[in-house]
Amino acid sequence: MNKPCLFCEIVAGRIDADIVYQDDQVTAFHDIHPQAPVHVLVIPNRHIPTMLDLEPEDAPLIGHMHVTAKHLAHELGIADNGYRSIFNCGTAAGQTVWHIHLHIMGGRSMGWPPWPGN
Ligand code: AMP
Ligand code: ZN
């Protein structure tokens, strides 16, 4: 049997996560290895492996993920100074969990462009 998807298991409540928001479409929780003072992930409740799997009808879902990120940025105190939101798509981009997730990071200054290394 295939290994269950980690993020589907978090949505279902079978694996613990520090959940900060959940509704019928999305779940948001603190990243287990934070790369900034605030680092949360916003994921769709439905399994979508990569951004390349999106269909036109998923556009409102992606919009809802970003609007959720905005609300969380205010709630978590990173809205005023700014935050970064990132979808990694595929191995070269650094995707390691194959259920799409929007990284929301804030609470420190971040370099741009994101190389070398990060
Ligand atoms: P990515 O490398 O873009 O696929 O991001 C995957 C993210 O998921 C990484 O930042 C991990 O630290 C995070 N992560 C992995 N397992 C968990 C978990 N059980 N709970 C919360 N975050 C996790
Ligand atoms: Zn999944």
PDB file of N, CA, C and O in Angstrom, residues 30-109:
ATOM      1  N   HIS A  30       2.017  25.645  11.823  1.00  0.00           N
ATOM      2  CA  HIS A  30       3.413  26.060  11.918  1.00  0.00           C
ATOM      3  C   HIS A  30       4.321  25.015  11.277  1.00  0.00           C
ATOM      4  O   HIS A  30       4.144  23.802  11.509  1.00  0.00           O
ATOM      5  N   ASP A  31       5.302  25.486  10.504  1.00  0.00           N
ATOM      6  CA  ASP A  31       6.303  24.596   9.919  1.00  0.00           C
ATOM      7  C   ASP A  31       7.137  23.971  11.042  1.00  0.00           C
ATOM      8  O   ASP A  31       7.530  24.648  12.000  1.00  0.00           O
ATOM      9  N   ILE A  32       7.431  22.680  10.912  1.00  0.00           N
ATOM     10  CA  ILE A  32       8.143  21.960  11.967  1.00  0.00           C
ATOM     11  C   ILE A  32       9.620  22.366  12.026  1.00  0.00           C
ATOM     12  O   ILE A  32      10.268  22.212  13.064  1.00  0.00           O
ATOM     13  N   HIS A  33      10.170  22.888  10.913  1.00  0.00           N
ATOM     14  CA  HIS A  33      11.559  23.390  10.877  1.00  0.00           C
ATOM     15  C   HIS A  33      11.539  24.838  10.394  1.00  0.00           C
ATOM     16  O   HIS A  33      11.894  25.117   9.229  1.00  0.00           O
ATOM     17  N   PRO A  34      11.119  25.755  11.272  1.00  0.00           N
ATOM     18  CA  PRO A  34      10.903  27.139  10.811  1.00  0.00           C
ATOM     19  C   PRO A  34      12.184  27.793  10.290  1.00  0.00           C
ATOM     20  O   PRO A  34      13.239  27.656  10.884  1.00  0.00           O
ATOM     21  N   GLN A  35      12.060  28.492   9.180  1.00  0.00           N
ATOM     22  CA  GLN A  35      13.189  29.197   8.557  1.00  0.00           C
ATOM     23  C   GLN A  35      13.109  30.698   8.812  1.00  0.00           C
ATOM     24  O   GLN A  35      13.884  31.477   8.247  1.00  0.00           O
ATOM     25  N   ALA A  36      12.183  31.097   9.654  1.00  0.00           N
ATOM     26  CA  ALA A  36      12.002  32.507  10.030  1.00  0.00           C
ATOM     27  C   ALA A  36      11.262  32.492  11.364  1.00  0.00           C
ATOM     28  O   ALA A  36      10.669  31.465  11.733  1.00  0.00           O
ATOM     29  N   PRO A  37      11.283  33.609  12.108  1.00  0.00           N
ATOM     30  CA  PRO A  37      10.580  33.632  13.398  1.00  0.00           C
ATOM     31  C   PRO A  37       9.121  33.201  13.278  1.00  0.00           C
ATOM     32  O   PRO A  37       8.584  32.548  14.182  1.00  0.00           O
ATOM     33  N   VAL A  38       8.474  33.579  12.188  1.00  0.00           N
ATOM     34  CA  VAL A  38       7.131  33.053  11.890  1.00  0.00           C
ATOM     35  C   VAL A  38       7.225  32.299  10.568  1.00  0.00           C
ATOM     36  O   VAL A  38       7.706  32.839   9.564  1.00  0.00           O
ATOM     37  N   HIS A  39       6.832  31.046  10.571  1.00  0.00           N
ATOM     38  CA  HIS A  39       6.859  30.225   9.341  1.00  0.00           C
ATOM     39  C   HIS A  39       5.683  29.267   9.408  1.00  0.00           C
ATOM     40  O   HIS A  39       5.714  28.286  10.147  1.00  0.00           O
ATOM     41  N   VAL A  40       4.646  29.595   8.669  1.00  0.00           N
ATOM     42  CA  VAL A  40       3.477  28.715   8.635  1.00  0.00           C
ATOM     43  C   VAL A  40       3.259  28.225   7.205  1.00  0.00           C
ATOM     44  O   VAL A  40       3.720  28.845   6.238  1.00  0.00           O
ATOM     45  N   LEU A  41       2.573  27.114   7.104  1.00  0.00           N
ATOM     46  CA  LEU A  41       2.221  26.533   5.811  1.00  0.00           C
ATOM     47  C   LEU A  41       0.708  26.572   5.670  1.00  0.00           C
ATOM     48  O   LEU A  41      -0.006  26.215   6.606  1.00  0.00           O
ATOM     49  N   VAL A  42       0.246  27.029   4.512  1.00  0.00           N
ATOM     50  CA  VAL A  42      -1.188  26.991   4.201  1.00  0.00           C
ATOM     51  C   VAL A  42      -1.358  25.938   3.110  1.00  0.00           C
ATOM     52  O   VAL A  42      -0.707  26.018   2.050  1.00  0.00           O
ATOM     53  N   ILE A  43      -2.186  24.945   3.376  1.00  0.00           N
ATOM     54  CA  ILE A  43      -2.346  23.844   2.413  1.00  0.00           C
ATOM     55  C   ILE A  43      -3.822  23.663   2.074  1.00  0.00           C
ATOM     56  O   ILE A  43      -4.702  23.975   2.883  1.00  0.00           O
ATOM     57  N   PRO A  44      -4.099  23.147   0.866  1.00  0.00           N
ATOM     58  CA  PRO A  44      -5.487  22.791   0.564  1.00  0.00           C
ATOM     59  C   PRO A  44      -5.841  21.506   1.306  1.00  0.00           C
ATOM     60  O   PRO A  44      -4.971  20.642   1.484  1.00  0.00           O
ATOM     61  N   ASN A  45      -7.073  21.379   1.726  1.00  0.00           N
ATOM     62  CA  ASN A  45      -7.486  20.140   2.395  1.00  0.00           C
ATOM     63  C   ASN A  45      -7.485  18.958   1.423  1.00  0.00           C
ATOM     64  O   ASN A  45      -7.297  17.814   1.836  1.00  0.00           O
ATOM     65  N   ARG A  46      -7.670  19.265   0.152  1.00  0.00           N
ATOM     66  CA  ARG A  46      -7.690  18.234  -0.898  1.00  0.00           C
ATOM     67  C   ARG A  46      -6.265  17.972  -1.389  1.00  0.00           C
ATOM     68  O   ARG A  46      -5.467  18.908  -1.510  1.00  0.00           O
ATOM     69  N   HIS A  47      -5.948  16.722  -1.664  1.00  0.00           N
ATOM     70  CA  HIS A  47      -4.593  16.359  -2.106  1.00  0.00           C
ATOM     71  C   HIS A  47      -4.336  16.829  -3.534  1.00  0.00           C
ATOM     72  O   HIS A  47      -5.000  16.376  -4.471  1.00  0.00           O
ATOM     73  N   ILE A  48      -3.343  17.718  -3.683  1.00  0.00           N
ATOM     74  CA  ILE A  48      -2.863  18.152  -5.001  1.00  0.00           C
ATOM     75  C   ILE A  48      -1.334  18.028  -4.912  1.00  0.00           C
ATOM     76  O   ILE A  48      -0.717  18.715  -4.097  1.00  0.00           O
ATOM     77  N   PRO A  49      -0.703  17.138  -5.684  1.00  0.00           N
ATOM     78  CA  PRO A  49       0.725  16.872  -5.479  1.00  0.00           C
ATOM     79  C   PRO A  49       1.645  18.059  -5.751  1.00  0.00           C
ATOM     80  O   PRO A  49       2.536  18.357  -4.953  1.00  0.00           O
ATOM     81  N   THR A  50       1.484  18.727  -6.888  1.00  0.00           N
ATOM     82  CA  THR A  50       2.361  19.869  -7.195  1.00  0.00           C
ATOM     83  C   THR A  50       1.541  20.955  -7.874  1.00  0.00           C
ATOM     84  O   THR A  50       0.416  20.721  -8.341  1.00  0.00           O
ATOM     85  N   MET A  51       2.149  22.130  -8.008  1.00  0.00           N
ATOM     86  CA  MET A  51       1.469  23.234  -8.686  1.00  0.00           C
ATOM     87  C   MET A  51       1.192  22.895 -10.158  1.00  0.00           C
ATOM     88  O   MET A  51       0.309  23.476 -10.783  1.00  0.00           O
ATOM     89  N   LEU A  52       1.961  21.919 -10.693  1.00  0.00           N
ATOM     90  CA  LEU A  52       1.738  21.499 -12.083  1.00  0.00           C
ATOM     91  C   LEU A  52       0.452  20.694 -12.235  1.00  0.00           C
ATOM     92  O   LEU A  52      -0.005  20.444 -13.343  1.00  0.00           O
ATOM     93  N   ASP A  53      -0.124  20.269 -11.119  1.00  0.00           N
ATOM     94  CA  ASP A  53      -1.369  19.494 -11.159  1.00  0.00           C
ATOM     95  C   ASP A  53      -2.606  20.375 -11.065  1.00  0.00           C
ATOM     96  O   ASP A  53      -3.728  19.855 -11.050  1.00  0.00           O
ATOM     97  N   LEU A  54      -2.412  21.691 -10.977  1.00  0.00           N
ATOM     98  CA  LEU A  54      -3.565  22.589 -10.859  1.00  0.00           C
ATOM     99  C   LEU A  54      -4.406  22.577 -12.127  1.00  0.00           C
ATOM    100  O   LEU A  54      -3.878  22.503 -13.242  1.00  0.00           O
ATOM    101  N   GLU A  55      -5.715  22.694 -11.945  1.00  0.00           N
ATOM    102  CA  GLU A  55      -6.663  22.825 -13.055  1.00  0.00           C
ATOM    103  C   GLU A  55      -7.277  24.217 -12.974  1.00  0.00           C
ATOM    104  O   GLU A  55      -7.239  24.855 -11.911  1.00  0.00           O
ATOM    105  N   PRO A  56      -7.834  24.708 -14.074  1.00  0.00           N
ATOM    106  CA  PRO A  56      -8.423  26.052 -14.051  1.00  0.00           C
ATOM    107  C   PRO A  56      -9.418  26.246 -12.904  1.00  0.00           C
ATOM    108  O   PRO A  56      -9.474  27.321 -12.297  1.00  0.00           O
ATOM    109  N   GLU A  57     -10.171  25.211 -12.567  1.00  0.00           N
ATOM    110  CA  GLU A  57     -11.172  25.354 -11.501  1.00  0.00           C
ATOM    111  C   GLU A  57     -10.549  25.472 -10.111  1.00  0.00           C
ATOM    112  O   GLU A  57     -11.246  25.737  -9.129  1.00  0.00           O
ATOM    113  N   ASP A  58      -9.219  25.272 -10.014  1.00  0.00           N
ATOM    114  CA  ASP A  58      -8.542  25.430  -8.719  1.00  0.00           C
ATOM    115  C   ASP A  58      -8.163  26.885  -8.435  1.00  0.00           C
ATOM    116  O   ASP A  58      -7.660  27.188  -7.343  1.00  0.00           O
ATOM    117  N   ALA A  59      -8.380  27.782  -9.401  1.00  0.00           N
ATOM    118  CA  ALA A  59      -7.958  29.182  -9.218  1.00  0.00           C
ATOM    119  C   ALA A  59      -8.551  29.812  -7.950  1.00  0.00           C
ATOM    120  O   ALA A  59      -7.816  30.467  -7.186  1.00  0.00           O
ATOM    121  N   PRO A  60      -9.851  29.642  -7.666  1.00  0.00           N
ATOM    122  CA  PRO A  60     -10.378  30.235  -6.428  1.00  0.00           C
ATOM    123  C   PRO A  60      -9.722  29.654  -5.163  1.00  0.00           C
ATOM    124  O   PRO A  60      -9.543  30.369  -4.170  1.00  0.00           O
ATOM    125  N   LEU A  61      -9.369  28.388  -5.198  1.00  0.00           N
ATOM    126  CA  LEU A  61      -8.704  27.762  -4.048  1.00  0.00           C
ATOM    127  C   LEU A  61      -7.351  28.424  -3.794  1.00  0.00           C
ATOM    128  O   LEU A  61      -7.005  28.744  -2.643  1.00  0.00           O
ATOM    129  N   ILE A  62      -6.585  28.641  -4.860  1.00  0.00           N
ATOM    130  CA  ILE A  62      -5.265  29.273  -4.700  1.00  0.00           C
ATOM    131  C   ILE A  62      -5.442  30.702  -4.184  1.00  0.00           C
ATOM    132  O   ILE A  62      -4.689  31.165  -3.316  1.00  0.00           O
ATOM    133  N   GLY A  63      -6.451  31.387  -4.693  1.00  0.00           N
ATOM    134  CA  GLY A  63      -6.748  32.735  -4.182  1.00  0.00           C
ATOM    135  C   GLY A  63      -7.101  32.696  -2.713  1.00  0.00           C
ATOM    136  O   GLY A  63      -6.627  33.528  -1.921  1.00  0.00           O
ATOM    137  N   HIS A  64      -7.895  31.726  -2.327  1.00  0.00           N
ATOM    138  CA  HIS A  64      -8.296  31.598  -0.917  1.00  0.00           C
ATOM    139  C   HIS A  64      -7.077  31.326  -0.038  1.00  0.00           C
ATOM    140  O   HIS A  64      -7.003  31.817   1.101  1.00  0.00           O
ATOM    141  N   MET A  65      -6.115  30.563  -0.540  1.00  0.00           N
ATOM    142  CA  MET A  65      -4.896  30.302   0.241  1.00  0.00           C
ATOM    143  C   MET A  65      -4.144  31.614   0.500  1.00  0.00           C
ATOM    144  O   MET A  65      -3.647  31.842   1.609  1.00  0.00           O
ATOM    145  N   HIS A  66      -4.068  32.481  -0.509  1.00  0.00           N
ATOM    146  CA  HIS A  66      -3.361  33.754  -0.315  1.00  0.00           C
ATOM    147  C   HIS A  66      -4.142  34.705   0.595  1.00  0.00           C
ATOM    148  O   HIS A  66      -3.543  35.437   1.379  1.00  0.00           O
ATOM    149  N   VAL A  67      -5.461  34.698   0.495  1.00  0.00           N
ATOM    150  CA  VAL A  67      -6.254  35.555   1.388  1.00  0.00           C
ATOM    151  C   VAL A  67      -6.142  35.044   2.824  1.00  0.00           C
ATOM    152  O   VAL A  67      -6.024  35.836   3.774  1.00  0.00           O
ATOM    153  N   THR A  68      -6.120  33.733   2.991  1.00  0.00           N
ATOM    154  CA  THR A  68      -5.887  33.146   4.316  1.00  0.00           C
ATOM    155  C   THR A  68      -4.525  33.576   4.844  1.00  0.00           C
ATOM    156  O   THR A  68      -4.379  33.939   6.023  1.00  0.00           O
ATOM    157  N   ALA A  69      -3.517  33.563   3.974  1.00  0.00           N
ATOM    158  CA  ALA A  69      -2.167  33.990   4.369  1.00  0.00           C
ATOM    159  C   ALA A  69      -2.192  35.433   4.867  1.00  0.00           C
ATOM    160  O   ALA A  69      -1.542  35.770   5.870  1.00  0.00           O
ATOM    161  N   LYS A  70      -2.920  36.278   4.192  1.00  0.00           N
ATOM    162  CA  LYS A  70      -3.018  37.681   4.605  1.00  0.00           C
ATOM    163  C   LYS A  70      -3.606  37.794   6.003  1.00  0.00           C
ATOM    164  O   LYS A  70      -3.069  38.504   6.861  1.00  0.00           O
ATOM    165  N   HIS A  71      -4.705  37.092   6.258  1.00  0.00           N
ATOM    166  CA  HIS A  71      -5.315  37.132   7.597  1.00  0.00           C
ATOM    167  C   HIS A  71      -4.335  36.625   8.653  1.00  0.00           C
ATOM    168  O   HIS A  71      -4.199  37.213   9.722  1.00  0.00           O
ATOM    169  N   LEU A  72      -3.634  35.528   8.335  1.00  0.00           N
ATOM    170  CA  LEU A  72      -2.687  34.963   9.297  1.00  0.00           C
ATOM    171  C   LEU A  72      -1.515  35.909   9.524  1.00  0.00           C
ATOM    172  O   LEU A  72      -1.016  36.022  10.654  1.00  0.00           O
ATOM    173  N   ALA A  73      -1.079  36.592   8.477  1.00  0.00           N
ATOM    174  CA  ALA A  73       0.030  37.554   8.622  1.00  0.00           C
ATOM    175  C   ALA A  73      -0.349  38.626   9.642  1.00  0.00           C
ATOM    176  O   ALA A  73       0.464  38.998  10.501  1.00  0.00           O
ATOM    177  N   HIS A  74      -1.587  39.099   9.572  1.00  0.00           N
ATOM    178  CA  HIS A  74      -2.045  40.078  10.576  1.00  0.00           C
ATOM    179  C   HIS A  74      -2.073  39.447  11.960  1.00  0.00           C
ATOM    180  O   HIS A  74      -1.567  40.013  12.927  1.00  0.00           O
ATOM    181  N   GLU A  75      -2.674  38.267  12.034  1.00  0.00           N
ATOM    182  CA  GLU A  75      -2.841  37.586  13.326  1.00  0.00           C
ATOM    183  C   GLU A  75      -1.496  37.274  13.986  1.00  0.00           C
ATOM    184  O   GLU A  75      -1.358  37.372  15.209  1.00  0.00           O
ATOM    185  N   LEU A  76      -0.515  36.912  13.171  1.00  0.00           N
ATOM    186  CA  LEU A  76       0.779  36.471  13.701  1.00  0.00           C
ATOM    187  C   LEU A  76       1.795  37.610  13.776  1.00  0.00           C
ATOM    188  O   LEU A  76       2.962  37.392  14.127  1.00  0.00           O
ATOM    189  N   GLY A  77       1.357  38.816  13.418  1.00  0.00           N
ATOM    190  CA  GLY A  77       2.185  39.995  13.650  1.00  0.00           C
ATOM    191  C   GLY A  77       3.286  40.234  12.629  1.00  0.00           C
ATOM    192  O   GLY A  77       4.271  40.918  12.929  1.00  0.00           O
ATOM    193  N   ILE A  78       3.131  39.705  11.414  1.00  0.00           N
ATOM    194  CA  ILE A  78       4.183  39.914  10.402  1.00  0.00           C
ATOM    195  C   ILE A  78       3.693  40.743   9.218  1.00  0.00           C
ATOM    196  O   ILE A  78       4.416  40.911   8.230  1.00  0.00           O
ATOM    197  N   ALA A  79       2.476  41.259   9.334  1.00  0.00           N
ATOM    198  CA  ALA A  79       1.923  42.008   8.197  1.00  0.00           C
ATOM    199  C   ALA A  79       2.629  43.355   8.010  1.00  0.00           C
ATOM    200  O   ALA A  79       2.976  43.731   6.885  1.00  0.00           O
ATOM    201  N   ASP A  80       2.869  44.062   9.105  1.00  0.00           N
ATOM    202  CA  ASP A  80       3.383  45.431   8.979  1.00  0.00           C
ATOM    203  C   ASP A  80       4.774  45.473   8.355  1.00  0.00           C
ATOM    204  O   ASP A  80       5.057  46.321   7.502  1.00  0.00           O
ATOM    205  N   ASN A  81       5.652  44.563   8.775  1.00  0.00           N
ATOM    206  CA  ASN A  81       7.019  44.573   8.235  1.00  0.00           C
ATOM    207  C   ASN A  81       7.141  43.812   6.918  1.00  0.00           C
ATOM    208  O   ASN A  81       8.144  43.932   6.233  1.00  0.00           O
ATOM    209  N   GLY A  82       6.142  43.025   6.592  1.00  0.00           N
ATOM    210  CA  GLY A  82       6.163  42.287   5.333  1.00  0.00           C
ATOM    211  C   GLY A  82       6.496  40.827   5.531  1.00  0.00           C
ATOM    212  O   GLY A  82       7.150  40.443   6.504  1.00  0.00           O
ATOM    213  N   TYR A  83       6.021  40.035   4.611  1.00  0.00           N
ATOM    214  CA  TYR A  83       6.259  38.590   4.686  1.00  0.00           C
ATOM    215  C   TYR A  83       6.474  38.042   3.291  1.00  0.00           C
ATOM    216  O   TYR A  83       6.143  38.683   2.296  1.00  0.00           O
ATOM    217  N   ARG A  84       7.060  36.861   3.237  1.00  0.00           N
ATOM    218  CA  ARG A  84       7.270  36.187   1.952  1.00  0.00           C
ATOM    219  C   ARG A  84       6.327  35.015   1.841  1.00  0.00           C
ATOM    220  O   ARG A  84       6.124  34.276   2.814  1.00  0.00           O
ATOM    221  N   SER A  85       5.730  34.820   0.668  1.00  0.00           N
ATOM    222  CA  SER A  85       4.877  33.655   0.415  1.00  0.00           C
ATOM    223  C   SER A  85       5.440  32.918  -0.792  1.00  0.00           C
ATOM    224  O   SER A  85       5.719  33.533  -1.824  1.00  0.00           O
ATOM    225  N   ILE A  86       5.623  31.611  -0.628  1.00  0.00           N
ATOM    226  CA  ILE A  86       6.314  30.807  -1.653  1.00  0.00           C
ATOM    227  C   ILE A  86       5.629  29.455  -1.836  1.00  0.00           C
ATOM    228  O   ILE A  86       5.314  28.771  -0.862  1.00  0.00           O
ATOM    229  N   PHE A  87       5.438  29.091  -3.099  1.00  0.00           N
ATOM    230  CA  PHE A  87       5.134  27.701  -3.455  1.00  0.00           C
ATOM    231  C   PHE A  87       6.381  27.131  -4.123  1.00  0.00           C
ATOM    232  O   PHE A  87       6.806  27.644  -5.163  1.00  0.00           O
ATOM    233  N   ASN A  88       6.984  26.104  -3.560  1.00  0.00           N
ATOM    234  CA  ASN A  88       8.049  25.397  -4.257  1.00  0.00           C
ATOM    235  C   ASN A  88       7.406  24.340  -5.141  1.00  0.00           C
ATOM    236  O   ASN A  88       6.574  23.563  -4.676  1.00  0.00           O
ATOM    237  N   CYS A  89       7.792  24.320  -6.413  1.00  0.00           N
ATOM    238  CA  CYS A  89       7.215  23.345  -7.350  1.00  0.00           C
ATOM    239  C   CYS A  89       8.311  22.471  -7.925  1.00  0.00           C
ATOM    240  O   CYS A  89       9.115  22.934  -8.739  1.00  0.00           O
ATOM    241  N   GLY A  90       8.358  21.223  -7.488  1.00  0.00           N
ATOM    242  CA  GLY A  90       9.321  20.274  -8.031  1.00  0.00           C
ATOM    243  C   GLY A  90      10.636  20.254  -7.280  1.00  0.00           C
ATOM    244  O   GLY A  90      10.927  21.114  -6.443  1.00  0.00           O
ATOM    245  N   THR A  91      11.429  19.244  -7.589  1.00  0.00           N
ATOM    246  CA  THR A  91      12.656  18.958  -6.847  1.00  0.00           C
ATOM    247  C   THR A  91      13.662  20.099  -6.913  1.00  0.00           C
ATOM    248  O   THR A  91      14.223  20.494  -5.881  1.00  0.00           O
ATOM    249  N   ALA A  92      13.909  20.648  -8.086  1.00  0.00           N
ATOM    250  CA  ALA A  92      14.926  21.704  -8.212  1.00  0.00           C
ATOM    251  C   ALA A  92      14.536  22.948  -7.419  1.00  0.00           C
ATOM    252  O   ALA A  92      15.399  23.710  -6.976  1.00  0.00           O
ATOM    253  N   ALA A  93      13.251  23.158  -7.231  1.00  0.00           N
ATOM    254  CA  ALA A  93      12.781  24.316  -6.453  1.00  0.00           C
ATOM    255  C   ALA A  93      12.812  24.038  -4.957  1.00  0.00           C
ATOM    256  O   ALA A  93      12.574  24.941  -4.151  1.00  0.00           O
ATOM    257  N   GLY A  94      13.054  22.779  -4.593  1.00  0.00           N
ATOM    258  CA  GLY A  94      13.147  22.443  -3.175  1.00  0.00           C
ATOM    259  C   GLY A  94      11.906  21.806  -2.600  1.00  0.00           C
ATOM    260  O   GLY A  94      11.788  21.671  -1.376  1.00  0.00           O
ATOM    261  N   GLN A  95      10.958  21.392  -3.461  1.00  0.00           N
ATOM    262  CA  GLN A  95       9.749  20.748  -2.917  1.00  0.00           C
ATOM    263  C   GLN A  95      10.115  19.376  -2.351  1.00  0.00           C
ATOM    264  O   GLN A  95      10.779  18.576  -3.021  1.00  0.00           O
ATOM    265  N   THR A  96       9.707  19.139  -1.115  1.00  0.00           N
ATOM    266  CA  THR A  96       9.998  17.853  -0.459  1.00  0.00           C
ATOM    267  C   THR A  96       8.738  17.129  -0.005  1.00  0.00           C
ATOM    268  O   THR A  96       8.778  15.934   0.293  1.00  0.00           O
ATOM    269  N   VAL A  97       7.629  17.858   0.110  1.00  0.00           N
ATOM    270  CA  VAL A  97       6.349  17.241   0.481  1.00  0.00           C
ATOM    271  C   VAL A  97       5.414  17.418  -0.709  1.00  0.00           C
ATOM    272  O   VAL A  97       5.188  18.547  -1.178  1.00  0.00           O
ATOM    273  N   TRP A  98       4.885  16.276  -1.184  1.00  0.00           N
ATOM    274  CA  TRP A  98       4.166  16.275  -2.460  1.00  0.00           C
ATOM    275  C   TRP A  98       2.672  16.466  -2.259  1.00  0.00           C
ATOM    276  O   TRP A  98       1.846  15.653  -2.692  1.00  0.00           O
ATOM    277  N   HIS A  99       2.355  17.567  -1.596  1.00  0.00           N
ATOM    278  CA  HIS A  99       0.983  18.058  -1.380  1.00  0.00           C
ATOM    279  C   HIS A  99       1.199  19.561  -1.306  1.00  0.00           C
ATOM    280  O   HIS A  99       1.914  20.028  -0.407  1.00  0.00           O
ATOM    281  N   ILE A 100       0.664  20.299  -2.241  1.00  0.00           N
ATOM    282  CA  ILE A 100       1.058  21.716  -2.355  1.00  0.00           C
ATOM    283  C   ILE A 100       0.858  22.465  -1.044  1.00  0.00           C
ATOM    284  O   ILE A 100      -0.072  22.180  -0.273  1.00  0.00           O
ATOM    285  N   HIS A 101       1.749  23.418  -0.823  1.00  0.00           N
ATOM    286  CA  HIS A 101       1.713  24.208   0.417  1.00  0.00           C
ATOM    287  C   HIS A 101       2.299  25.581   0.143  1.00  0.00           C
ATOM    288  O   HIS A 101       3.305  25.708  -0.557  1.00  0.00           O
ATOM    289  N   LEU A 102       1.666  26.571   0.700  1.00  0.00           N
ATOM    290  CA  LEU A 102       2.126  27.960   0.588  1.00  0.00           C
ATOM    291  C   LEU A 102       2.901  28.279   1.857  1.00  0.00           C
ATOM    292  O   LEU A 102       2.336  28.273   2.957  1.00  0.00           O
ATOM    293  N   HIS A 103       4.222  28.521   1.695  1.00  0.00           N
ATOM    294  CA  HIS A 103       5.035  28.938   2.837  1.00  0.00           C
ATOM    295  C   HIS A 103       4.760  30.416   3.109  1.00  0.00           C
ATOM    296  O   HIS A 103       4.799  31.235   2.182  1.00  0.00           O
ATOM    297  N   ILE A 104       4.511  30.745   4.364  1.00  0.00           N
ATOM    298  CA  ILE A 104       4.387  32.145   4.795  1.00  0.00           C
ATOM    299  C   ILE A 104       5.476  32.379   5.826  1.00  0.00           C
ATOM    300  O   ILE A 104       5.486  31.737   6.878  1.00  0.00           O
ATOM    301  N   MET A 105       6.394  33.282   5.490  1.00  0.00           N
ATOM    302  CA  MET A 105       7.537  33.522   6.378  1.00  0.00           C
ATOM    303  C   MET A 105       7.676  35.003   6.665  1.00  0.00           C
ATOM    304  O   MET A 105       7.567  35.836   5.755  1.00  0.00           O
ATOM    305  N   GLY A 106       7.949  35.308   7.939  1.00  0.00           N
ATOM    306  CA  GLY A 106       8.141  36.705   8.315  1.00  0.00           C
ATOM    307  C   GLY A 106       8.808  36.809   9.661  1.00  0.00           C
ATOM    308  O   GLY A 106       9.115  35.798  10.311  1.00  0.00           O
ATOM    309  N   GLY A 107       9.059  38.050  10.052  1.00  0.00           N
ATOM    310  CA  GLY A 107       9.710  38.273  11.343  1.00  0.00           C
ATOM    311  C   GLY A 107      11.203  38.483  11.217  1.00  0.00           C
ATOM    312  O   GLY A 107      11.897  38.636  12.217  1.00  0.00           O
ATOM    313  N   ARG A 108      11.715  38.488   9.984  1.00  0.00           N
ATOM    314  CA  ARG A 108      13.127  38.824   9.740  1.00  0.00           C
ATOM    315  C   ARG A 108      13.223  39.379   8.322  1.00  0.00           C
ATOM    316  O   ARG A 108      12.302  39.206   7.511  1.00  0.00           O
ATOM    317  N   SER A 109      14.376  40.034   8.058  1.00  0.00           N
ATOM    318  CA  SER A 109      14.603  40.495   6.689  1.00  0.00           C
ATOM    319  C   SER A 109      15.045  39.317   5.841  1.00  0.00           C
ATOM    320  O   SER A 109      15.734  38.420   6.321  1.00  0.00           O
TER     321      SER A 109
END
